[in-house]
Amino acid sequence: MNPDPTDPRTAPRHEAGDLPVIEERELPPGRHQFHKERLMNQIHDDRLTTAAARAQRAPGSRNPFLRKVVLLPAVTALAGALVVGVLVLTPGDTGGNGDDRANGPALTTRIGAVDAKGAPRLLDRISLAAAEVDAPKVRNGQYVYIESRSANTYVRTDGDVSRLVSAPLHTRQSWRSPDGLDGWLIEPGPTGPEGITLAGPDEQGNVPKPHLGAPSHDYLATLPTDPDALLRKIYKETEGQGNGPDQQAFTTIGDLLVESWPSPRLTAALYRAAAKIPGVVLVDSATDAVGRKGVAVARLDESSGSRTEWIFDSKTLTFLGERTVQVEGDGGEGGLIKPGTVISTNAILVRAFVDDMKVTP
């Protein structure tokens, strides 16, 4: 059953028109395990370097099954000639490394105007709206189900030639038990059509312990809902990660909003905590992965020139999704990422409790 578009607990489904049909192919024997091991070894340390995506996972690092943010070029994007809110995606080829379906052109957008003083006021309104949501409670044996649509682009190297390719807009489905010890992930490309298990020990053979970078639903219930205490905890536990403490704090809160389902009180606290991070701004216009337009709360990563934007419906203040846009300078390998490039884009479609893995609402 599709979620009610007027229900603030879930964002409405939206099927983007005029997009190519993505042909799913079974992976060769052993490739499922290969992709699982590759994901387990990746960490989210630097959103704009392919080297970080290939780094060995460090203790306490970000959940390896969260979205991977990878390089996206602006091959056709020029200042003053940007496509506004358009995703141009084509079916991929079958050669080269990475996702065999990735062969589309860059995603580009108009760079939204910034109001440096508007974020605290907007986040205050958003936090009040979030606190009023009457979210359901999980029952014994249920799983947290999150469905989203996303797209990104990365560097593909064939021999001595590197090129920038975009992966098709695709659906990502995850099921996690409240304690975080069991789960399933289906994401075309990284996992194949059947998906992979999220259960079992980590690469050192230890039972994973939930933390801010890899939270379980039960772990979220232990976090403080006082914004100041919550922000202190985020700064303390992410010290030394990412491109500076303020940027990493903003990134951590964004991951919690996108990849988990915090309670209304915790969600409100996260927004109020974000309002206290230096450099957080209001962006007048942003579009999520499925074309829904809204306003955004964002922060510029000064080391890369990219800006991560949390997108909200202008009227209901419902959280729609997140995207990262290059706004200053030329980023990436060889300066291939130009201003106006959408580095990654994600739209939350469904969050719900379901009775078993691979079951949808």
Coordinates of C-alpha atoms in Angstrom, one line a residue:
M1 CA 0.0 0.0 0.0
N2 CA 1.4 3.4 -0.9
P3 CA 1.9 5.9 1.9
D4 CA -0.6 8.7 2.3
P5 CA 1.0 11.8 0.7
T6 CA -0.6 13.9 3.5
D7 CA 1.0 11.7 6.3
P8 CA 4.1 13.5 7.7
R9 CA 5.6 10.2 8.8
T10 CA 6.5 9.3 5.3
A11 CA 7.4 11.2 2.1
P12 CA 5.0 10.5 -0.8
R13 CA 6.0 8.1 -3.5
H14 CA 6.9 9.7 -6.8
E15 CA 7.7 7.9 -10.0
A16 CA 9.9 10.1 -12.2
G17 CA 8.7 10.1 -15.8
D18 CA 10.7 9.7 -19.0
L19 CA 13.5 7.8 -17.3
P20 CA 14.8 4.7 -19.0
V21 CA 13.9 1.2 -17.8
I22 CA 16.8 -0.2 -15.8
E23 CA 17.5 -3.8 -16.8
E24 CA 18.5 -5.9 -13.9
R25 CA 21.1 -8.7 -14.4
E26 CA 22.1 -11.5 -12.2
L27 CA 25.7 -11.2 -10.9
P28 CA 28.1 -13.9 -11.7
P29 CA 28.8 -16.5 -9.0
G30 CA 30.8 -15.0 -6.1
R31 CA 30.0 -11.4 -7.1
H32 CA 27.5 -10.9 -4.3
Q33 CA 30.1 -11.8 -1.7
F34 CA 32.7 -9.6 -3.5
H35 CA 30.4 -6.6 -3.3
K36 CA 29.7 -7.3 0.4
E37 CA 33.3 -7.4 1.2
R38 CA 34.0 -4.3 -0.8
L39 CA 31.3 -2.4 1.0
M40 CA 32.6 -3.6 4.4
N41 CA 36.0 -2.2 3.6
Q42 CA 34.8 1.2 2.5
I43 CA 34.4 4.2 4.9
H44 CA 32.9 7.6 4.6
D45 CA 35.8 9.8 5.4
D46 CA 36.0 12.3 2.5
R47 CA 32.9 12.8 0.4
L48 CA 34.7 14.0 -2.6
T49 CA 37.7 11.7 -3.0
T50 CA 37.7 8.3 -4.6
A51 CA 40.6 7.4 -2.4
A52 CA 38.4 7.5 0.7
A53 CA 35.9 5.2 -0.9
R54 CA 38.6 2.7 -1.4
A55 CA 40.2 3.1 2.1
Q56 CA 40.1 0.3 4.7
R57 CA 37.3 0.7 7.2
A58 CA 38.6 2.1 10.5
P59 CA 37.2 1.3 14.0
G60 CA 34.3 3.6 14.8
S61 CA 33.9 4.7 11.2
R62 CA 30.7 5.4 9.3
N63 CA 28.3 2.5 8.6
P64 CA 29.7 0.8 5.4
F65 CA 26.1 0.2 4.3
L66 CA 25.2 3.8 4.2
R67 CA 25.0 5.6 0.9
K68 CA 28.3 6.0 -0.8
V69 CA 29.0 9.5 -2.0
V70 CA 31.2 9.4 -5.0
L71 CA 32.5 11.8 -7.7
L72 CA 30.1 13.3 -10.1
P73 CA 31.3 15.4 -13.0
A74 CA 30.0 18.5 -14.7
V75 CA 31.0 17.5 -18.2
T76 CA 28.3 19.8 -19.7
A77 CA 27.6 22.2 -16.9
L78 CA 28.7 25.8 -17.4
A79 CA 27.9 28.8 -15.3
G80 CA 24.7 30.4 -16.7
A81 CA 23.8 27.4 -18.7
L82 CA 22.7 24.9 -16.0
V83 CA 19.8 22.4 -16.2
V84 CA 17.4 23.1 -13.4
G85 CA 16.2 20.0 -11.5
V86 CA 16.7 17.6 -14.4
L87 CA 18.1 14.1 -14.1
V88 CA 19.5 12.9 -17.5
L89 CA 20.1 9.2 -17.1
T90 CA 20.7 6.5 -19.7
P91 CA 21.2 2.7 -19.4
G92 CA 24.8 1.9 -18.9
D93 CA 27.2 -0.3 -20.8
T94 CA 28.6 -3.6 -19.6
G95 CA 32.3 -2.9 -19.7
G96 CA 34.9 -1.3 -17.4
N97 CA 35.0 -1.2 -13.7
G98 CA 32.4 -0.2 -11.1
D99 CA 28.7 -0.4 -11.7
D100 CA 28.3 -1.7 -15.2
R101 CA 25.1 0.3 -15.7
A102 CA 26.9 3.6 -15.0
N103 CA 27.3 5.5 -18.3
G104 CA 25.0 8.6 -18.1
P105 CA 26.0 12.2 -18.2
A106 CA 26.4 14.5 -15.2
L107 CA 23.5 15.7 -13.1
T108 CA 23.4 19.5 -12.9
T109 CA 21.2 22.1 -11.2
R110 CA 20.8 25.8 -10.6
I111 CA 22.8 26.8 -7.6
G112 CA 20.3 28.1 -5.0
A113 CA 20.8 31.5 -3.4
V114 CA 22.0 31.5 0.2
D115 CA 20.6 33.3 3.3
A116 CA 23.3 33.2 5.9
K117 CA 20.9 34.2 8.7
G118 CA 17.8 32.2 7.7
A119 CA 18.8 28.7 8.8
P120 CA 18.1 29.0 12.5
R121 CA 14.6 30.4 12.0
L122 CA 13.8 27.7 9.4
L123 CA 15.2 24.9 11.6
D124 CA 13.2 26.1 14.5
R125 CA 10.0 25.8 12.5
I126 CA 11.1 22.4 11.1
S127 CA 11.9 21.1 14.6
L128 CA 8.5 22.2 15.9
A129 CA 6.8 20.4 13.0
A130 CA 8.9 17.2 13.6
A131 CA 8.1 17.1 17.3
E132 CA 4.4 17.0 16.6
V133 CA 4.5 13.9 14.4
D134 CA 2.8 10.9 15.9
A135 CA 5.2 8.2 14.8
P136 CA 4.3 4.5 15.2
K137 CA 6.2 2.2 17.6
V138 CA 8.0 -0.9 16.6
R139 CA 6.6 -4.3 17.7
N140 CA 8.7 -7.3 18.6
G141 CA 10.0 -9.0 15.6
Q142 CA 9.5 -6.1 13.2
Y143 CA 12.1 -4.4 11.0
V144 CA 12.8 -0.8 10.1
Y145 CA 12.2 -0.4 6.4
I146 CA 13.6 2.5 4.5
E147 CA 13.1 3.0 0.7
S148 CA 14.8 5.8 -1.2
R149 CA 15.8 6.8 -4.7
S150 CA 19.3 8.0 -5.4
A151 CA 21.9 8.6 -8.2
N152 CA 25.5 9.6 -8.3
T153 CA 28.6 9.5 -10.5
Y154 CA 32.2 8.3 -10.0
V155 CA 35.5 8.0 -11.8
R156 CA 35.8 5.0 -13.9
T157 CA 39.4 4.1 -15.0
D158 CA 40.1 1.8 -17.9
G159 CA 43.8 1.4 -18.4
D160 CA 45.3 4.8 -18.3
V161 CA 42.1 6.6 -19.2
S162 CA 39.8 7.9 -16.5
R163 CA 36.3 9.2 -17.2
L164 CA 33.4 10.3 -15.1
V165 CA 30.2 8.3 -15.4
S166 CA 26.9 8.5 -13.6
A167 CA 24.9 5.6 -12.2
P168 CA 21.2 5.4 -13.0
L169 CA 18.6 6.7 -10.7
H170 CA 17.7 3.6 -8.7
T171 CA 15.8 2.4 -5.7
R172 CA 17.5 1.5 -2.5
Q173 CA 15.7 -0.7 0.1
S174 CA 17.0 -1.6 3.5
W175 CA 15.6 -3.7 6.4
R176 CA 17.2 -3.5 9.8
S177 CA 16.2 -5.2 13.1
P178 CA 15.9 -2.6 15.9
D179 CA 19.0 -4.0 17.6
G180 CA 21.0 -3.7 14.4
L181 CA 22.1 -7.3 14.4
D182 CA 20.0 -8.5 11.5
G183 CA 19.1 -6.9 8.2
W184 CA 19.0 -6.9 4.4
L185 CA 20.0 -4.5 1.7
I186 CA 18.9 -4.3 -1.9
E187 CA 20.5 -1.7 -4.2
P188 CA 21.0 -2.3 -7.9
G189 CA 24.7 -2.2 -8.7
P190 CA 26.3 -2.5 -5.3
T191 CA 24.4 -5.6 -4.2
G192 CA 22.8 -7.0 -7.3
P193 CA 19.0 -7.7 -7.6
E194 CA 18.8 -10.2 -4.7
G195 CA 20.6 -8.0 -2.2
I196 CA 23.0 -9.0 0.6
T197 CA 22.6 -9.7 4.3
L198 CA 23.5 -7.1 6.9
A199 CA 23.8 -9.7 9.7
G200 CA 26.9 -11.3 11.1
P201 CA 30.2 -10.1 12.7
D202 CA 32.4 -7.4 11.3
E203 CA 35.6 -8.0 9.4
Q204 CA 37.5 -8.6 12.7
G205 CA 34.9 -11.2 13.7
N206 CA 33.3 -9.0 16.4
V207 CA 29.7 -8.3 17.0
P208 CA 29.1 -4.8 15.7
K209 CA 28.4 -2.3 18.5
P210 CA 26.0 0.5 17.4
H211 CA 27.4 4.1 17.4
L212 CA 26.7 7.4 15.7
G213 CA 28.2 6.3 12.4
A214 CA 26.3 3.0 12.4
P215 CA 23.3 3.4 14.7
S216 CA 20.6 0.9 15.4
H217 CA 17.0 1.9 16.1
D218 CA 17.5 0.9 19.7
Y219 CA 20.7 3.0 19.9
L220 CA 18.9 6.1 18.7
A221 CA 16.5 5.8 21.7
T222 CA 19.5 6.3 24.0
L223 CA 20.7 9.6 22.5
P224 CA 20.0 12.8 24.4
T225 CA 17.1 14.9 23.1
D226 CA 18.6 18.1 24.6
P227 CA 20.1 19.8 21.5
D228 CA 23.2 21.1 23.4
A229 CA 24.0 17.7 24.9
L230 CA 23.3 16.0 21.6
L231 CA 25.7 18.3 19.7
R232 CA 28.4 17.8 22.3
K233 CA 28.2 14.1 21.9
I234 CA 28.3 14.4 18.1
Y235 CA 31.4 16.6 18.2
K236 CA 33.1 14.3 20.8
E237 CA 32.5 11.0 19.0
T238 CA 33.3 12.3 15.5
E239 CA 36.5 14.1 16.5
G240 CA 39.2 13.7 13.9
Q241 CA 36.8 12.5 11.2
G242 CA 35.9 14.3 7.9
N243 CA 36.9 17.7 6.8
G244 CA 36.8 19.5 10.1
P245 CA 34.6 19.2 13.2
D246 CA 31.7 21.4 12.0
Q247 CA 31.4 19.8 8.6
Q248 CA 31.6 16.3 10.1
A249 CA 28.9 17.2 12.7
F250 CA 26.6 18.4 9.9
T251 CA 27.4 15.2 7.9
T252 CA 26.6 13.0 10.9
I253 CA 23.3 14.6 11.5
G254 CA 22.4 14.3 7.8
D255 CA 23.2 10.6 7.8
L256 CA 21.0 10.0 10.8
L257 CA 18.1 11.9 9.0
V258 CA 18.6 9.9 5.8
E259 CA 19.6 6.4 6.9
S260 CA 17.6 5.9 10.1
W261 CA 14.3 6.7 11.5
P262 CA 14.8 8.8 14.7
S263 CA 11.8 9.4 17.0
P264 CA 10.0 12.8 16.7
R265 CA 11.7 14.1 19.8
L266 CA 15.2 13.1 18.6
T267 CA 14.5 14.4 15.1
A268 CA 13.5 17.8 16.6
A269 CA 16.7 17.8 18.7
L270 CA 18.8 17.0 15.6
Y271 CA 17.4 20.0 13.8
R272 CA 18.0 22.3 16.8
A273 CA 21.5 21.0 17.2
A274 CA 22.2 21.6 13.5
A275 CA 21.1 25.2 13.9
K276 CA 24.0 25.7 16.4
I277 CA 26.7 24.5 13.9
P278 CA 28.7 27.4 12.4
G279 CA 28.3 27.9 8.7
V280 CA 24.8 26.4 8.4
V281 CA 22.7 28.4 5.9
L282 CA 19.3 28.5 4.2
V283 CA 19.1 27.8 0.5
D284 CA 16.1 29.2 -1.3
S285 CA 15.5 26.3 -3.8
A286 CA 16.6 22.7 -4.1
T287 CA 15.2 19.6 -5.9
D288 CA 15.5 16.0 -4.6
A289 CA 16.3 12.9 -6.6
V290 CA 12.7 12.4 -7.8
G291 CA 12.0 16.0 -8.8
R292 CA 10.3 17.3 -5.6
K293 CA 11.1 20.9 -5.1
G294 CA 11.6 22.6 -1.7
V295 CA 13.9 24.8 0.4
A296 CA 17.1 23.5 2.0
V297 CA 19.3 23.8 5.0
A298 CA 22.9 23.4 3.9
R299 CA 26.6 23.8 4.8
L300 CA 29.5 24.5 2.5
D301 CA 32.5 22.2 2.8
E302 CA 35.3 24.8 2.3
S303 CA 37.9 22.2 1.6
S304 CA 36.1 20.8 -1.4
G305 CA 33.8 23.6 -2.5
S306 CA 30.7 21.3 -2.3
R307 CA 27.6 22.1 -0.4
T308 CA 25.4 19.4 1.3
E309 CA 21.7 20.4 1.3
W310 CA 18.9 18.9 3.3
I311 CA 15.7 19.4 1.3
F312 CA 12.3 20.1 2.9
D313 CA 8.8 20.6 1.5
S314 CA 8.2 24.4 1.6
K315 CA 4.7 24.0 3.0
T316 CA 4.6 20.9 5.2
L317 CA 8.4 21.1 6.2
T318 CA 8.6 17.4 5.6
F319 CA 12.1 16.1 5.1
L320 CA 12.4 15.0 1.4
G321 CA 16.0 14.0 1.0
E322 CA 19.6 15.2 0.7
R323 CA 21.9 16.2 -2.1
T324 CA 25.5 17.5 -2.5
V325 CA 26.2 20.2 -5.1
Q326 CA 29.5 21.7 -6.2
V327 CA 29.2 25.4 -5.7
E328 CA 32.7 26.8 -5.6
G329 CA 35.8 26.0 -7.6
D330 CA 36.6 22.8 -9.6
G331 CA 36.6 19.7 -7.5
G332 CA 37.5 16.1 -8.0
E333 CA 40.4 14.5 -9.9
G334 CA 41.7 16.9 -12.5
G335 CA 39.1 19.5 -11.5
L336 CA 36.4 17.7 -13.4
I337 CA 33.6 18.7 -11.0
K338 CA 32.3 22.1 -12.0
P339 CA 30.0 24.4 -10.1
G340 CA 26.4 23.3 -10.6
T341 CA 27.2 19.6 -10.5
V342 CA 25.0 17.4 -8.4
I343 CA 27.6 15.1 -6.7
S344 CA 24.9 12.9 -5.1
T345 CA 21.2 13.1 -4.7
N346 CA 18.8 11.1 -2.6
A347 CA 15.1 11.1 -2.0
I348 CA 13.3 9.4 1.0
L349 CA 10.2 7.7 -0.2
V350 CA 9.1 5.3 2.6
R351 CA 10.0 4.7 6.2
A352 CA 7.9 2.1 8.0
F353 CA 8.0 -0.9 10.3
V354 CA 7.4 -4.2 8.6
D355 CA 7.0 -7.7 9.8
D356 CA 9.9 -9.4 8.0
M357 CA 12.8 -8.8 5.8
K358 CA 12.1 -8.3 2.1
V359 CA 8.5 -7.3 3.0
T360 CA 7.4 -3.9 1.9
P361 CA 4.5 -1.7 3.4

